[in-house]
């Protein structure tokens, strides 16, 4: 019991350090920070945006460029409001919430109950915890709000802030953000999309016809989605404005099991190539299915706060296309020339959250070493570093002149100019070389390249590697090749 508590409090500390690190070193800031921030909304800084774009490129290229039968689109965030009637979001996209009357805080009931179950498990009450979660799942499945009320009372669940059990009855809240479009007296209520998928469904025939796609084929999209999440915790894990990377794969009805398995396997391989160890990935099959799904799994990553979903794979049947056909009164049928028949295709969806993937990659890369360095004398004894896979690193190499004299600066700047068209670099000439290395470790730069006296004589530079801190000399003309081989997105794509 003691071990569990210690290790979970260690994990809490690691997560706190990671959040502080992400902010201090230019990855992620609270949005509108000068106004004390806005709950569950975040901005990406210079290194954060580069990391996010690299993950995005890896996803986009692997899902479109490498696939003969998947194409991309970029649909608008605001869609015709009937879209959300047809998709089921107006009626079904809601979560049971409960308010504590003392703290005035609102909670998502499933998360409140799950947090209580985790506490019970930590107190060696695993059986009680299991019973609680199972009873909750039964209530959620049956939309039994009264049952949820009773569970909260029976298990004496209290508000984490007020520490009281003075709750309102459980109620359903829709998670979509709405706003008005048009002149005030003639305005229509519109919604910020809660998922990017519907932009793909409404364009299904446009894409199929204009890009001359034959089933099976996919449409991929990366874009913002918005959910009025009530419980905003765990940094960028649960945001109100976030980015999704979704692919809808259109198939012949009857082949859904085969394609569901195919995409599960294909997506898992993507995480391995991204450098995520197998033991940190879990597959969680859904018991409680979303309103559109016939089968679903979550791909979960072992965050410092436990295994949590980063991507969902859903077998969506013809739910969306059939409903759009009904509400738009437009045919959504596909003519299969091989089978000589018309049908509404079934869909397998892969839906990843880009912000959660950034947090996953950061969590996996964040290392606090307390060891004696093995590199040069200038190396620090303790160091914090981001062991990012080099193709995801925001900066691929830092170029340093050892000293600001004897032409070393000019030479270092010439190397910077030579490489800058192909790689994001930084040039740094201030402070000791050890401090410059340490700074690059903190943002995850895989290579530091130093120009010294010997460079001026034989055109070689010192390369210092981030992870091993090993140093070696290399002729300048070979550096571009090294960076290309180890830091390009291509170096990941070829492993898929
Ligand atoms: P959760 O159960 O955590 O609320 P979900 O099952 O509702 O997530 P999906 O609707 O399947 O999520 O969305 C697909 C992906 O979008 C998720 O796997 C996640 O990575 C991402 N995502 C969903 N909601 C958020 C959010 N509020 N903030 C950041 N990413 C999100």
XYZ file of N, CA and C and ligand atoms in Angstrom, residues 108 227 229 236-239 242 244 246 292 309-312 314 351-353 355-356, ligand 1:
94
model
N -18.199 15.990 -14.082
C -18.726 14.910 -14.916
C -18.838 13.695 -14.016
N -15.238 21.168 -27.488
C -16.187 20.514 -26.568
C -16.193 21.304 -25.270
N -16.074 20.894 -22.274
C -15.748 19.935 -21.219
C -15.895 20.618 -19.872
N -3.149 19.517 -20.954
C -3.758 19.496 -22.288
C -4.468 18.180 -22.585
N -4.608 17.312 -21.592
C -5.296 16.050 -21.863
C -6.764 16.303 -22.212
N -7.398 17.206 -21.492
C -8.815 17.478 -21.749
C -8.986 18.978 -21.963
N -9.139 19.362 -23.221
C -9.235 20.775 -23.551
C -10.615 21.095 -24.113
N -9.445 21.796 -29.177
C -8.346 20.863 -29.411
C -8.333 20.457 -30.881
N -8.076 17.371 -33.776
C -8.223 15.933 -34.039
C -7.570 15.572 -35.364
N -8.367 12.704 -37.934
C -9.344 11.624 -38.137
C -9.282 11.093 -39.564
N -23.069 6.306 -32.135
C -22.888 5.960 -33.540
C -22.166 4.622 -33.749
N -7.007 7.410 -22.799
C -7.208 7.360 -24.262
C -6.445 8.452 -25.016
N -5.754 8.028 -26.085
C -5.177 9.005 -27.014
C -5.829 8.905 -28.395
N -6.398 7.727 -28.688
C -7.018 7.540 -30.007
C -8.157 6.543 -29.885
N -9.208 6.763 -30.655
C -10.310 5.807 -30.692
C -10.410 5.201 -32.083
N -13.280 3.225 -34.256
C -14.709 2.959 -34.139
C -15.250 2.341 -35.419
N -9.527 7.920 -34.918
C -9.668 9.301 -34.455
C -8.679 9.578 -33.325
N -7.623 10.331 -33.661
C -6.579 10.606 -32.657
C -6.639 12.072 -32.257
N -6.305 12.346 -31.005
C -6.254 13.732 -30.537
C -4.818 14.220 -30.609
N -3.403 16.989 -29.578
C -2.874 17.566 -28.333
C -2.518 16.463 -27.334
N -3.340 15.407 -27.303
C -3.020 14.289 -26.402
C -1.766 13.571 -26.866
P -12.856 11.072 -23.573
O -13.541 9.773 -23.208
O -11.457 11.174 -23.015
O -13.695 12.278 -23.319
P -13.790 10.591 -26.229
O -13.946 9.104 -26.214
O -14.973 11.456 -26.070
O -12.641 11.030 -25.164
P -13.516 10.733 -29.053
O -14.817 11.362 -29.260
O -13.321 9.295 -29.436
O -13.014 10.985 -27.557
O -12.431 11.639 -29.800
C -11.287 11.113 -30.448
C -10.012 11.640 -29.857
O -10.062 13.064 -29.714
C -9.730 11.126 -28.461
O -9.088 9.869 -28.508
C -8.818 12.191 -27.909
O -7.473 11.934 -28.278
C -9.287 13.449 -28.595
N -10.093 14.243 -27.661
C -11.404 14.089 -27.358
N -11.807 15.005 -26.464
C -10.713 15.768 -26.190
C -10.483 16.886 -25.352
N -11.454 17.427 -24.631
N -9.245 17.423 -25.311
C -8.234 16.897 -26.053
N -8.399 15.847 -26.876
C -9.610 15.278 -26.956
